[in-house]
């Protein structure tokens, strides 16, 4: 593909219209710039859109390998730099546990922003662009969740693009000042609701209770992903009093821009992206690892958690909880075994590209899966953790059709998925359009809210109503279990955890998606081929719509066919198993984990 012969265009990098031009030809860097919810702002412009970066699957593999290789290099450099900065002598694994999930995501995200700019420059004539000059301190997160919050914002993304364009390209950048007096917007704590205040008081009470009944050598469970009763039964099987641990809040520490100047990675031998990423890491590292690190350690020192845990187990906190990660890093250095459980389908052995998968294996001494294994000595198949103790679920043979949706991607991968989401929505509309009226009247479309219910700008509810005015929408507020109990058939529209759940619970299930958008790894393909043969999995809207119509009057009859159940069972045995004695299996998995040598 060669550079377009089209006229030079003004480059727009985000949906923030303060950076747009309306009186000249423009080039949108991606579909995230021209959101459907803002169509009136861009539909009459003379515009083009840069093709999505990383559409080729071979390039995705190359980029994934490169990002993880670079992550290993930078983790080593950061561990030395942080030890020097804080006067510590922690191991590489300590820092891997403490900040590894933030670092791998940060590198992937910044690589995508860099590669997208370079791709645009190669294929388009760009005249100039506007750079909004945001205060640097507003772009620095408190922690990993703060980083996720920043990723939602046009401000942060624009600031990264602006830095690349102004310092690493020849594009003419017109700077526009932004009010520098406003407070940092992502690290401020807000007032608590009554429910939040009561929950905080309850957690403090549990901590006091824990000091009375827990022992210094107890196994430590937090965010295990197990149902509460199963979590307690597992702890009882280990001969300890069941505890429900939670991490406390830690202080919101603001960045000190002067002191940050003394924290720099060496860039003398680097060029291009590898120089840029080292520069921006020094600017962007969350405050909990730099200015707030001593405050974080003070919180860790006061924790009532076991001092010498015989094993540490989590399925979620390893990626989202800096208090837990700092505590675990210190305990692992002291010799405690560390076990991570599979959180959902993302690390379930099905998807072709899972950037954090090697991180989990490198961090933990053992990784528990919901059934699958690839022969790696650390991977240990157990069961669908979140469904332990539950063999079946309610559904209604005369109920409706439930279509479960996903929200717009959060742009966390090395390649662009936003254009794919646009096609994903079109596929959903086409599926619903192909259903006859008697089925469509019984269709409920369940939209998926983001983890903080933030509007990502696509206004899917509006788009659905424009396409099918009488569609029945559920905006992500109702219990998914309640929705399933009223349905005769559940349709998953993406590679989701829900597929593993409904299939293992024997709920009539179909699923469909574009395999170019969510490709499968080769080892999983045979199992999906079997699901496809019996009508559970589909890779086109035509196929699934035809199958829904075919079985609608007797979903139960289709679902109970021997060949359908055989394919379902073979799939579940591999990816979503439900063994007879899961507590015993989990106990063995945890207590046989051995600590990895620290280096």
Coordinates of C-alpha atoms in Angstrom, one line a residue:
X1 CA 0.0 0.0 0.0
X2 CA 1.4 3.4 -1.0
X3 CA 0.8 6.8 0.2
X4 CA -2.5 8.2 -0.9
X5 CA -2.5 10.9 -3.7
X6 CA -5.3 12.7 -1.9
X7 CA -4.9 16.3 -0.8
X8 CA -3.1 17.0 2.5
X9 CA -5.4 16.8 5.4
X10 CA -5.5 18.1 9.0
X11 CA -5.0 15.2 11.4
X12 CA -7.5 14.6 14.2
X13 CA -6.4 12.1 16.9
X14 CA -9.3 12.0 19.3
X15 CA -13.0 12.7 19.7
X16 CA -12.2 15.9 21.7
X17 CA -13.5 18.6 19.3
X18 CA -11.3 21.2 20.8
X19 CA -8.5 19.6 18.7
X20 CA -10.6 19.6 15.4
X21 CA -10.8 21.8 12.4
X22 CA -14.1 22.3 10.7
X23 CA -13.1 24.4 7.7
X24 CA -10.6 22.2 5.9
X25 CA -10.1 18.6 4.8
X26 CA -9.4 16.3 7.8
X27 CA -8.0 12.9 8.5
X28 CA -9.4 11.0 11.5
X29 CA -6.7 8.8 13.0
X30 CA -9.2 6.1 13.7
X31 CA -12.9 5.3 14.3
X32 CA -12.5 6.3 18.0
X33 CA -12.4 9.9 16.7
X34 CA -15.8 9.9 15.0
X35 CA -18.1 8.3 17.5
X36 CA -21.7 7.5 16.4
X37 CA -23.0 9.5 19.4
X38 CA -21.3 12.6 17.9
X39 CA -22.3 12.0 14.3
X40 CA -23.7 15.5 13.8
X41 CA -20.3 17.0 14.5
X42 CA -18.4 15.1 11.7
X43 CA -20.9 13.8 9.2
X44 CA -20.7 17.0 7.0
X45 CA -16.9 17.3 7.1
X46 CA -14.6 16.6 4.2
X47 CA -13.0 13.6 6.0
X48 CA -11.1 10.3 5.6
X49 CA -10.3 7.7 8.2
X50 CA -6.9 6.0 8.6
X51 CA -7.2 2.2 8.1
X52 CA -7.0 0.3 11.3
X53 CA -3.4 -0.6 12.3
X54 CA -2.7 -4.3 12.9
X55 CA -5.5 -5.9 10.8
X56 CA -3.2 -8.7 9.7
X57 CA -3.1 -11.6 12.1
X58 CA 0.6 -12.3 11.3
X59 CA 1.4 -8.8 12.3
X60 CA -0.5 -9.1 15.5
X61 CA 1.6 -12.1 16.4
X62 CA 4.8 -10.2 15.6
X63 CA 3.7 -7.2 17.6
X64 CA 2.6 -9.3 20.6
X65 CA 6.0 -11.0 20.7
X66 CA 7.8 -7.7 20.4
X67 CA 5.8 -6.0 23.1
X68 CA 6.4 -8.9 25.6
X69 CA 10.1 -9.0 24.7
X70 CA 10.4 -5.3 25.3
X71 CA 8.4 -5.7 28.5
X72 CA 11.1 -8.0 29.8
X73 CA 13.8 -5.6 29.0
X74 CA 12.0 -2.6 30.5
X75 CA 11.0 -4.6 33.7
X76 CA 14.7 -5.3 34.3
X77 CA 15.7 -1.7 33.8
X78 CA 12.8 -0.4 36.0
X79 CA 13.6 -2.8 38.8
X80 CA 17.1 -1.4 39.0
X81 CA 15.9 2.2 38.7
X82 CA 13.3 1.7 41.4
X83 CA 15.7 0.0 43.7
X84 CA 18.1 2.9 43.3
X85 CA 15.3 5.5 43.7
X86 CA 13.9 3.9 46.9
X87 CA 17.2 2.6 48.3
X88 CA 16.0 -1.0 48.2
X89 CA 17.3 -4.3 46.9
X90 CA 14.3 -6.1 45.7
X91 CA 14.4 -9.0 43.2
X92 CA 13.1 -8.8 39.6
X93 CA 10.2 -11.0 40.6
X94 CA 9.2 -8.6 43.4
X95 CA 8.8 -5.8 40.9
X96 CA 7.2 -8.1 38.4
X97 CA 4.5 -8.9 40.9
X98 CA 4.2 -5.2 42.1
X99 CA 3.9 -3.4 38.7
X100 CA 4.0 -6.0 36.0
X101 CA 0.4 -5.8 34.9
X102 CA 0.5 -2.1 34.6
X103 CA 3.8 -2.2 32.7
X104 CA 2.7 -4.8 30.1
X105 CA -0.5 -2.9 29.4
X106 CA 1.2 0.4 29.3
X107 CA 3.8 -0.8 26.7
X108 CA 1.1 -2.4 24.6
X109 CA -1.0 0.8 24.6
X110 CA 1.8 3.2 23.9
X111 CA 3.1 0.9 21.1
X112 CA -0.3 1.1 19.5
X113 CA -0.4 4.9 19.7
X114 CA 3.1 5.1 18.2
X115 CA 2.5 2.5 15.4
X116 CA -0.8 4.1 14.5
X117 CA 0.8 7.5 14.0
X118 CA 3.6 6.0 11.9
X119 CA 1.1 4.0 9.8
X120 CA -0.9 7.3 9.1
X121 CA 2.3 9.1 8.1
X122 CA 3.2 6.4 5.6
X123 CA -0.1 6.2 3.9
X124 CA -1.5 9.8 4.0
X125 CA -0.4 13.4 3.4
X126 CA -0.8 15.3 6.7
X127 CA -0.8 19.1 6.6
X128 CA -0.8 19.9 10.3
X129 CA -2.6 19.1 13.6
X130 CA -3.6 20.8 16.9
X131 CA -1.9 19.9 20.1
X132 CA -3.9 20.6 23.3
X133 CA -1.3 21.4 26.0
X134 CA -2.7 19.6 29.0
X135 CA -0.9 19.8 32.4
X136 CA 1.5 16.9 32.7
X137 CA 0.4 16.1 36.3
X138 CA -3.1 15.4 35.1
X139 CA -1.9 12.6 32.9
X140 CA -0.2 10.5 35.7
X141 CA -2.3 7.8 37.3
X142 CA -2.4 6.8 40.9
X143 CA -2.3 3.1 40.2
X144 CA -3.3 0.4 37.6
X145 CA -7.0 1.2 37.9
X146 CA -6.2 4.9 37.5
X147 CA -4.4 4.0 34.3
X148 CA -7.5 2.2 33.0
X149 CA -9.5 5.3 33.8
X150 CA -7.1 7.5 31.9
X151 CA -7.4 5.2 28.9
X152 CA -11.1 6.0 28.7
X153 CA -10.3 9.7 28.4
X154 CA -9.7 11.6 25.2
X155 CA -7.3 13.9 27.1
X156 CA -4.8 11.2 27.9
X157 CA -4.8 9.7 24.5
X158 CA -4.5 13.1 22.8
X159 CA -1.6 13.9 25.1
X160 CA 0.3 10.8 24.0
X161 CA -0.4 11.4 20.3
X162 CA 0.6 15.0 20.7
X163 CA 3.9 14.1 22.3
X164 CA 4.7 11.7 19.4
X165 CA 3.7 14.2 16.7
X166 CA 5.4 17.2 18.2
X167 CA 8.7 15.5 19.3
X168 CA 9.1 12.6 16.9
X169 CA 7.6 13.7 13.5
X170 CA 7.8 16.7 11.2
X171 CA 4.1 17.3 11.3
X172 CA 3.3 21.0 12.0
X173 CA 1.7 21.2 15.5
X174 CA -0.4 24.1 16.5
X175 CA -0.4 24.3 20.3
X176 CA -3.5 25.4 22.2
X177 CA -3.2 26.0 25.9
X178 CA -5.6 24.3 28.4
X179 CA -6.4 25.7 31.9
X180 CA -3.4 24.6 34.0
X181 CA -5.2 25.5 37.2
X182 CA -7.6 22.7 37.3
X183 CA -7.1 19.8 39.7
X184 CA -5.9 16.4 38.7
X185 CA -9.0 14.7 37.6
X186 CA -8.4 11.0 38.0
X187 CA -6.7 10.6 41.3
X188 CA -9.1 12.7 43.5
X189 CA -11.2 10.7 45.9
X190 CA -14.9 11.5 45.9
X191 CA -17.3 11.5 48.9
X192 CA -18.6 8.1 49.8
X193 CA -22.2 7.0 49.5
X194 CA -23.9 5.5 52.6
X195 CA -23.6 2.0 51.1
X196 CA -19.8 2.5 50.4
X197 CA -19.3 3.9 53.9
X198 CA -21.1 0.9 55.5
X199 CA -19.0 -1.5 53.3
X200 CA -15.8 0.2 54.4
X201 CA -16.9 -0.1 58.1
X202 CA -17.7 -3.7 57.6
X203 CA -14.3 -4.4 56.1
X204 CA -12.6 -2.7 59.0
X205 CA -14.6 -4.9 61.3
X206 CA -13.5 -8.0 59.4
X207 CA -9.9 -6.9 59.7
X208 CA -10.2 -6.6 63.5
X209 CA -12.0 -10.0 63.5
X210 CA -9.2 -11.4 61.4
X211 CA -6.6 -10.5 64.0
X212 CA -8.5 -12.5 66.6
X213 CA -9.0 -15.7 64.7
X214 CA -6.4 -16.0 61.9
X215 CA -3.0 -17.5 62.3
X216 CA 0.3 -16.2 61.0
X217 CA 0.7 -19.4 58.8
X218 CA -2.8 -19.5 57.4
X219 CA -3.3 -19.8 53.6
X220 CA -4.3 -16.4 52.3
X221 CA -7.3 -16.0 50.0
X222 CA -8.5 -12.8 48.4
X223 CA -10.7 -12.3 45.3
X224 CA -10.6 -16.0 44.8
X225 CA -13.5 -15.9 42.3
X226 CA -15.1 -18.8 44.2
X227 CA -18.6 -18.5 45.5
X228 CA -18.6 -17.4 49.1
X229 CA -19.6 -20.7 50.6
X230 CA -17.1 -22.7 48.5
X231 CA -14.4 -20.3 49.5
X232 CA -15.2 -20.9 53.2
X233 CA -15.4 -24.7 52.7
X234 CA -12.0 -24.7 51.0
X235 CA -10.5 -22.7 53.9
X236 CA -12.1 -25.1 56.4
X237 CA -10.6 -28.1 54.5
X238 CA -7.2 -26.4 55.2
X239 CA -8.0 -26.5 58.9
X240 CA -8.2 -22.7 59.3
X241 CA -11.0 -20.3 60.3
X242 CA -12.6 -18.9 57.1
X243 CA -11.7 -15.3 56.5
X244 CA -13.0 -12.8 54.0
X245 CA -10.0 -10.5 53.4
X246 CA -10.1 -7.1 51.7
X247 CA -7.4 -4.6 50.9
X248 CA -7.7 -1.2 52.7
X249 CA -7.7 2.1 50.9
X250 CA -4.3 3.9 50.6
X251 CA -3.6 7.6 50.4
X252 CA -4.0 9.4 47.1
X253 CA -0.5 10.8 46.5
X254 CA -0.2 13.4 43.7
X255 CA 2.8 13.5 41.4
X256 CA 5.8 15.6 42.3
X257 CA 7.0 16.9 38.9
X258 CA 10.3 18.2 40.3
X259 CA 11.3 15.0 42.0
X260 CA 10.3 12.9 39.0
X261 CA 13.1 14.6 37.0
X262 CA 15.5 12.4 39.1
X263 CA 13.8 9.2 38.0
X264 CA 14.9 8.5 34.4
X265 CA 15.6 5.4 32.4
X266 CA 18.8 5.5 30.3
X267 CA 18.0 6.2 26.7
X268 CA 21.6 6.8 25.4
X269 CA 21.7 3.6 23.3
X270 CA 18.1 3.8 22.1
X271 CA 16.3 5.2 19.0
X272 CA 12.8 5.4 17.8
X273 CA 10.0 3.8 19.8
X274 CA 12.4 2.2 22.3
X275 CA 13.8 5.6 23.2
X276 CA 10.3 7.1 23.3
X277 CA 8.8 4.4 25.6
X278 CA 11.7 4.8 28.1
X279 CA 11.1 8.5 28.2
X280 CA 7.4 8.3 28.6
X281 CA 7.6 5.6 31.3
X282 CA 9.7 7.9 33.4
X283 CA 6.9 10.5 33.0
X284 CA 3.9 8.2 33.4
X285 CA 4.8 5.6 36.0
X286 CA 1.9 5.6 38.6
X287 CA 2.5 7.5 41.8
X288 CA 2.0 4.4 43.9
X289 CA 5.4 3.1 42.7
X290 CA 7.2 6.5 43.0
X291 CA 5.9 9.3 45.2
X292 CA 3.4 7.2 47.0
X293 CA 5.5 4.1 47.4
X294 CA 6.5 4.7 51.1
X295 CA 2.8 5.4 51.9
X296 CA 1.9 2.1 50.2
X297 CA 4.5 0.2 52.3
X298 CA 3.2 1.8 55.5
X299 CA -0.3 0.3 54.7
X300 CA 1.3 -3.1 53.9
X301 CA 3.2 -3.1 57.2
X302 CA -0.1 -2.6 59.1
X303 CA -2.1 -5.3 57.4
X304 CA -3.6 -7.9 59.7
X305 CA -3.0 -10.6 57.0
X306 CA -1.0 -13.8 57.8
X307 CA 2.7 -13.0 58.4
X308 CA 4.0 -16.3 57.0
X309 CA 1.2 -17.6 54.7
X310 CA 1.6 -21.2 53.6
X311 CA 0.1 -20.2 50.2
X312 CA -1.3 -17.0 48.6
X313 CA -4.3 -17.4 46.2
X314 CA -6.2 -14.9 44.1
X315 CA -8.0 -14.9 40.8
X316 CA -8.3 -11.1 40.4
X317 CA -6.3 -9.0 42.8
X318 CA -3.0 -9.8 41.0
X319 CA -4.0 -7.3 38.3
X320 CA -6.0 -4.6 40.1
X321 CA -4.9 -4.2 43.8
X322 CA -1.6 -2.5 44.5
X323 CA -1.8 -3.2 48.3
X324 CA -2.2 -6.9 47.6
X325 CA 0.6 -6.9 45.0
X326 CA 3.1 -5.1 47.2
X327 CA 2.3 -7.4 50.2
X328 CA 2.5 -10.5 48.0
X329 CA 5.8 -9.4 46.4
X330 CA 7.3 -9.2 49.9
X331 CA 5.9 -12.6 51.0
X332 CA 7.0 -14.3 47.8
X333 CA 10.5 -12.9 48.4
X334 CA 10.3 -14.6 51.8
X335 CA 9.4 -17.9 50.2
X336 CA 5.6 -18.1 50.2
X337 CA 4.0 -20.0 47.3
X338 CA 1.9 -17.9 45.0
X339 CA -1.1 -19.2 43.0
X340 CA -3.2 -17.4 40.5
X341 CA -6.6 -18.7 39.3
X342 CA -8.2 -18.2 35.9
X343 CA -10.4 -15.1 35.9
X344 CA -12.5 -15.9 32.8
X345 CA -12.4 -16.7 29.1
X346 CA -9.6 -14.1 28.4
X347 CA -7.0 -16.5 29.9
X348 CA -9.0 -19.6 29.2
X349 CA -6.9 -21.2 26.5
X350 CA -9.2 -20.2 23.6
X351 CA -8.2 -16.8 22.3
X352 CA -5.2 -16.6 20.0
X353 CA -3.7 -13.4 21.5
X354 CA -3.7 -12.9 25.2
X355 CA -0.9 -10.5 26.1
X356 CA -1.0 -11.0 29.9
X357 CA -0.8 -14.8 29.7
X358 CA 3.0 -15.1 29.9
X359 CA 2.9 -12.6 32.7
X360 CA 0.7 -14.8 34.9
X361 CA 3.0 -17.8 34.3
X362 CA 6.2 -15.8 35.0
X363 CA 4.7 -14.3 38.2
X364 CA 2.9 -17.2 39.9
X365 CA 4.2 -20.5 41.1
X366 CA 1.1 -22.1 39.8
X367 CA -1.8 -21.0 37.5
X368 CA -5.2 -22.7 38.0
X369 CA -7.3 -23.1 34.9
X370 CA -11.0 -24.0 34.4
X371 CA -9.9 -27.2 32.7
X372 CA -7.4 -26.6 30.0
X373 CA -3.7 -27.2 29.9
X374 CA -1.0 -26.8 27.3
X375 CA 1.6 -28.9 29.0
X376 CA 3.2 -26.0 30.8
X377 CA 4.4 -27.2 34.2
X378 CA 2.9 -24.3 36.1
X379 CA -0.6 -24.7 34.6
X380 CA -2.9 -26.8 36.7
X381 CA -6.5 -27.7 35.5
X382 CA -9.1 -27.6 38.3
X383 CA -12.7 -26.4 37.6
X384 CA -14.9 -23.4 36.7
X385 CA -14.0 -21.5 39.9
X386 CA -16.9 -19.1 39.9
X387 CA -19.5 -21.9 39.5
X388 CA -18.2 -24.3 42.2
X389 CA -21.1 -25.9 44.0
X390 CA -23.6 -25.1 41.2
X391 CA -24.4 -27.9 38.7
X392 CA -27.3 -26.4 36.8
X393 CA -29.2 -23.1 36.4
X394 CA -32.8 -22.1 35.7
X395 CA -34.0 -21.4 32.1
X396 CA -37.4 -21.4 30.6
X397 CA -38.3 -23.7 27.7
X398 CA -41.1 -21.3 26.7
X399 CA -39.1 -18.1 27.4
X400 CA -37.5 -15.5 25.2
X401 CA -34.3 -15.1 23.3
X402 CA -31.4 -13.4 25.1
X403 CA -28.6 -11.8 23.1
X404 CA -25.6 -10.8 25.2
X405 CA -23.5 -7.9 23.9
X406 CA -20.0 -6.5 24.6
X407 CA -19.1 -2.9 24.9
X408 CA -16.6 -1.0 22.7
X409 CA -13.0 -2.1 23.2
X410 CA -10.9 -0.1 25.7
X411 CA -8.0 0.2 23.2
X412 CA -5.5 -1.8 25.3
X413 CA -3.9 -4.0 22.6
X414 CA -1.0 -3.3 20.3
X415 CA -3.4 -3.2 17.4
X416 CA -6.6 -1.3 16.7
X417 CA -9.9 -3.0 17.5
X418 CA -12.2 -0.1 17.2
X419 CA -13.0 -0.5 13.5
X420 CA -13.7 -4.2 14.3
X421 CA -16.2 -3.1 16.9
X422 CA -18.0 -1.0 14.3
X423 CA -18.4 -4.1 12.2
X424 CA -19.4 -6.1 15.3
X425 CA -22.3 -3.8 15.9
X426 CA -23.4 -4.1 12.3
X427 CA -23.3 -7.9 12.6
X428 CA -25.6 -7.7 15.7
X429 CA -28.1 -5.6 13.8
X430 CA -28.0 -8.0 10.9
X431 CA -28.6 -11.0 13.1
X432 CA -31.7 -9.3 14.7
X433 CA -32.9 -8.2 11.3
X434 CA -32.9 -11.7 10.0
X435 CA -35.1 -13.0 12.7
X436 CA -38.9 -13.4 11.9
X437 CA -41.2 -11.0 13.8
X438 CA -42.5 -13.7 16.2
X439 CA -38.9 -14.3 17.4
X440 CA -37.8 -10.7 17.3
X441 CA -40.7 -9.8 19.6
X442 CA -39.2 -12.2 22.2
X443 CA -35.7 -10.9 21.8
X444 CA -33.9 -9.1 24.6
X445 CA -30.6 -7.4 23.9
X446 CA -28.5 -7.2 27.0
X447 CA -25.9 -4.4 26.6
X448 CA -22.7 -4.6 28.6
X449 CA -21.8 -1.7 30.8
X450 CA -18.1 -0.8 31.5
X451 CA -16.8 -1.6 35.0
X452 CA -17.6 1.9 36.1
X453 CA -20.7 2.4 33.9
X454 CA -18.9 5.0 31.9
X455 CA -20.3 6.0 28.5
X456 CA -17.7 5.1 25.8
X457 CA -19.3 7.3 23.2
X458 CA -20.9 4.7 21.0
X459 CA -24.4 5.1 22.4
X460 CA -25.3 1.5 21.5
X461 CA -28.8 1.8 23.0
X462 CA -29.5 4.7 20.6
X463 CA -28.1 2.9 17.6
X464 CA -30.3 -0.2 18.4
X465 CA -33.4 2.0 18.6
X466 CA -32.6 3.7 15.3
X467 CA -32.1 0.3 13.6
X468 CA -34.9 -1.6 15.3
X469 CA -37.3 0.9 17.0
X470 CA -39.2 -1.7 19.0
X471 CA -36.2 -3.7 20.2
X472 CA -36.2 -4.6 23.9
X473 CA -33.0 -3.5 25.5
X474 CA -31.5 -4.2 28.9
X475 CA -28.8 -1.7 29.8
X476 CA -26.6 -4.0 31.9
X477 CA -28.3 -3.4 35.2
X478 CA -30.4 -6.6 35.6
X479 CA -28.9 -9.8 37.0
X480 CA -27.7 -12.0 34.1
X481 CA -29.1 -15.0 36.1
X482 CA -32.5 -13.4 36.2
X483 CA -32.4 -12.7 32.4
X484 CA -31.3 -16.3 31.7
X485 CA -34.1 -17.8 33.8
X486 CA -36.6 -16.1 31.6
X487 CA -35.0 -17.3 28.3
X488 CA -35.3 -20.5 26.3
X489 CA -32.0 -19.7 24.4
X490 CA -29.0 -17.6 25.2
X491 CA -26.8 -16.2 22.4
X492 CA -23.3 -14.9 23.2
X493 CA -22.0 -12.5 20.5
X494 CA -18.3 -12.6 21.4
X495 CA -15.7 -14.8 23.0
X496 CA -16.9 -14.4 26.5
X497 CA -16.7 -16.0 30.0
X498 CA -20.5 -16.3 29.7
X499 CA -20.1 -19.1 27.1
X500 CA -18.1 -21.2 29.5
X501 CA -20.7 -20.6 32.2
X502 CA -23.9 -21.4 30.3
X503 CA -22.4 -24.4 28.6
X504 CA -21.1 -25.9 31.9
X505 CA -24.5 -25.2 33.5
X506 CA -26.3 -27.0 30.6
X507 CA -28.2 -23.9 29.5
X508 CA -29.3 -23.9 25.8
X509 CA -26.5 -21.8 24.3
X510 CA -25.4 -20.5 20.9
X511 CA -22.6 -18.1 20.1
X512 CA -21.3 -16.3 17.1
X513 CA -18.6 -13.8 16.1
X514 CA -16.2 -12.8 13.4
X515 CA -13.1 -14.9 13.7
X516 CA -11.0 -12.1 12.3
X517 CA -12.0 -9.9 15.2
X518 CA -11.7 -12.6 17.9
X519 CA -9.4 -15.4 16.4
X520 CA -9.1 -18.7 18.1
X521 CA -5.8 -20.4 18.9
X522 CA -5.1 -23.5 16.9
X523 CA -5.4 -25.9 19.9
X524 CA -9.0 -24.7 20.6
X525 CA -10.1 -24.8 16.9
X526 CA -11.2 -28.5 17.0
X527 CA -13.5 -28.0 19.9
X528 CA -15.2 -25.1 18.3
X529 CA -15.4 -27.1 15.1
X530 CA -17.4 -29.7 17.0
X531 CA -19.7 -27.0 18.5
X532 CA -20.2 -25.6 15.0
X533 CA -21.2 -29.0 13.6
X534 CA -24.1 -29.2 16.1
X535 CA -25.2 -25.6 15.8
X536 CA -23.8 -24.1 19.0
X537 CA -21.0 -22.0 17.4
X538 CA -21.4 -19.9 14.3
X539 CA -19.1 -17.6 12.4
X540 CA -21.7 -15.7 10.4
X541 CA -25.0 -13.9 11.1
X542 CA -26.7 -15.9 8.4
X543 CA -25.8 -19.2 10.0
X544 CA -26.9 -18.4 13.5
X545 CA -30.1 -16.7 12.5
X546 CA -31.1 -19.8 10.4
X547 CA -30.3 -22.1 13.4
X548 CA -32.3 -20.0 15.8
X549 CA -35.3 -20.1 13.5
X550 CA -34.8 -23.8 13.0
X551 CA -34.9 -24.8 16.7
X552 CA -37.1 -22.0 18.1
X553 CA -40.3 -24.0 18.5
X554 CA -38.4 -26.9 20.2
X555 CA -35.1 -25.5 21.7
X556 CA -35.2 -28.2 24.4
X557 CA -35.5 -31.0 21.8
X558 CA -32.5 -29.7 19.9
X559 CA -30.4 -29.1 23.0
X560 CA -31.0 -32.6 24.3
X561 CA -29.9 -34.3 21.2
X562 CA -27.1 -36.8 22.0
X563 CA -24.7 -35.2 19.5
X564 CA -25.3 -31.7 20.8
X565 CA -24.6 -32.8 24.4
X566 CA -21.6 -34.8 23.4
X567 CA -20.0 -31.8 21.7
X568 CA -21.0 -29.6 24.7
X569 CA -19.4 -32.1 27.1
X570 CA -16.2 -32.4 25.2
X571 CA -15.8 -28.7 25.1
X572 CA -16.5 -28.3 28.8
X573 CA -14.1 -31.1 29.7
X574 CA -11.4 -29.0 28.1
X575 CA -12.4 -25.4 29.0
X576 CA -15.1 -25.5 31.7
X577 CA -15.0 -28.6 33.7
X578 CA -17.2 -29.3 36.7
X579 CA -15.5 -32.2 38.7
X580 CA -17.2 -34.3 41.3
X581 CA -15.0 -33.2 44.3
X582 CA -13.7 -29.7 43.4
X583 CA -12.7 -28.7 46.9
X584 CA -10.4 -31.7 47.2
X585 CA -8.9 -30.9 43.8
X586 CA -8.4 -27.2 44.7
X587 CA -6.9 -28.2 48.1
X588 CA -4.4 -30.4 46.4
X589 CA -3.6 -27.8 43.7
X590 CA -2.9 -25.1 46.4
X591 CA -1.0 -27.2 48.9
X592 CA 1.3 -28.9 46.4
X593 CA 2.4 -25.5 44.9
X594 CA 6.1 -25.0 45.4
X595 CA 7.8 -21.6 45.6
X596 CA 9.9 -20.7 42.5
X597 CA 13.5 -19.7 43.1
X598 CA 13.8 -15.9 43.5
X599 CA 16.1 -14.1 41.1

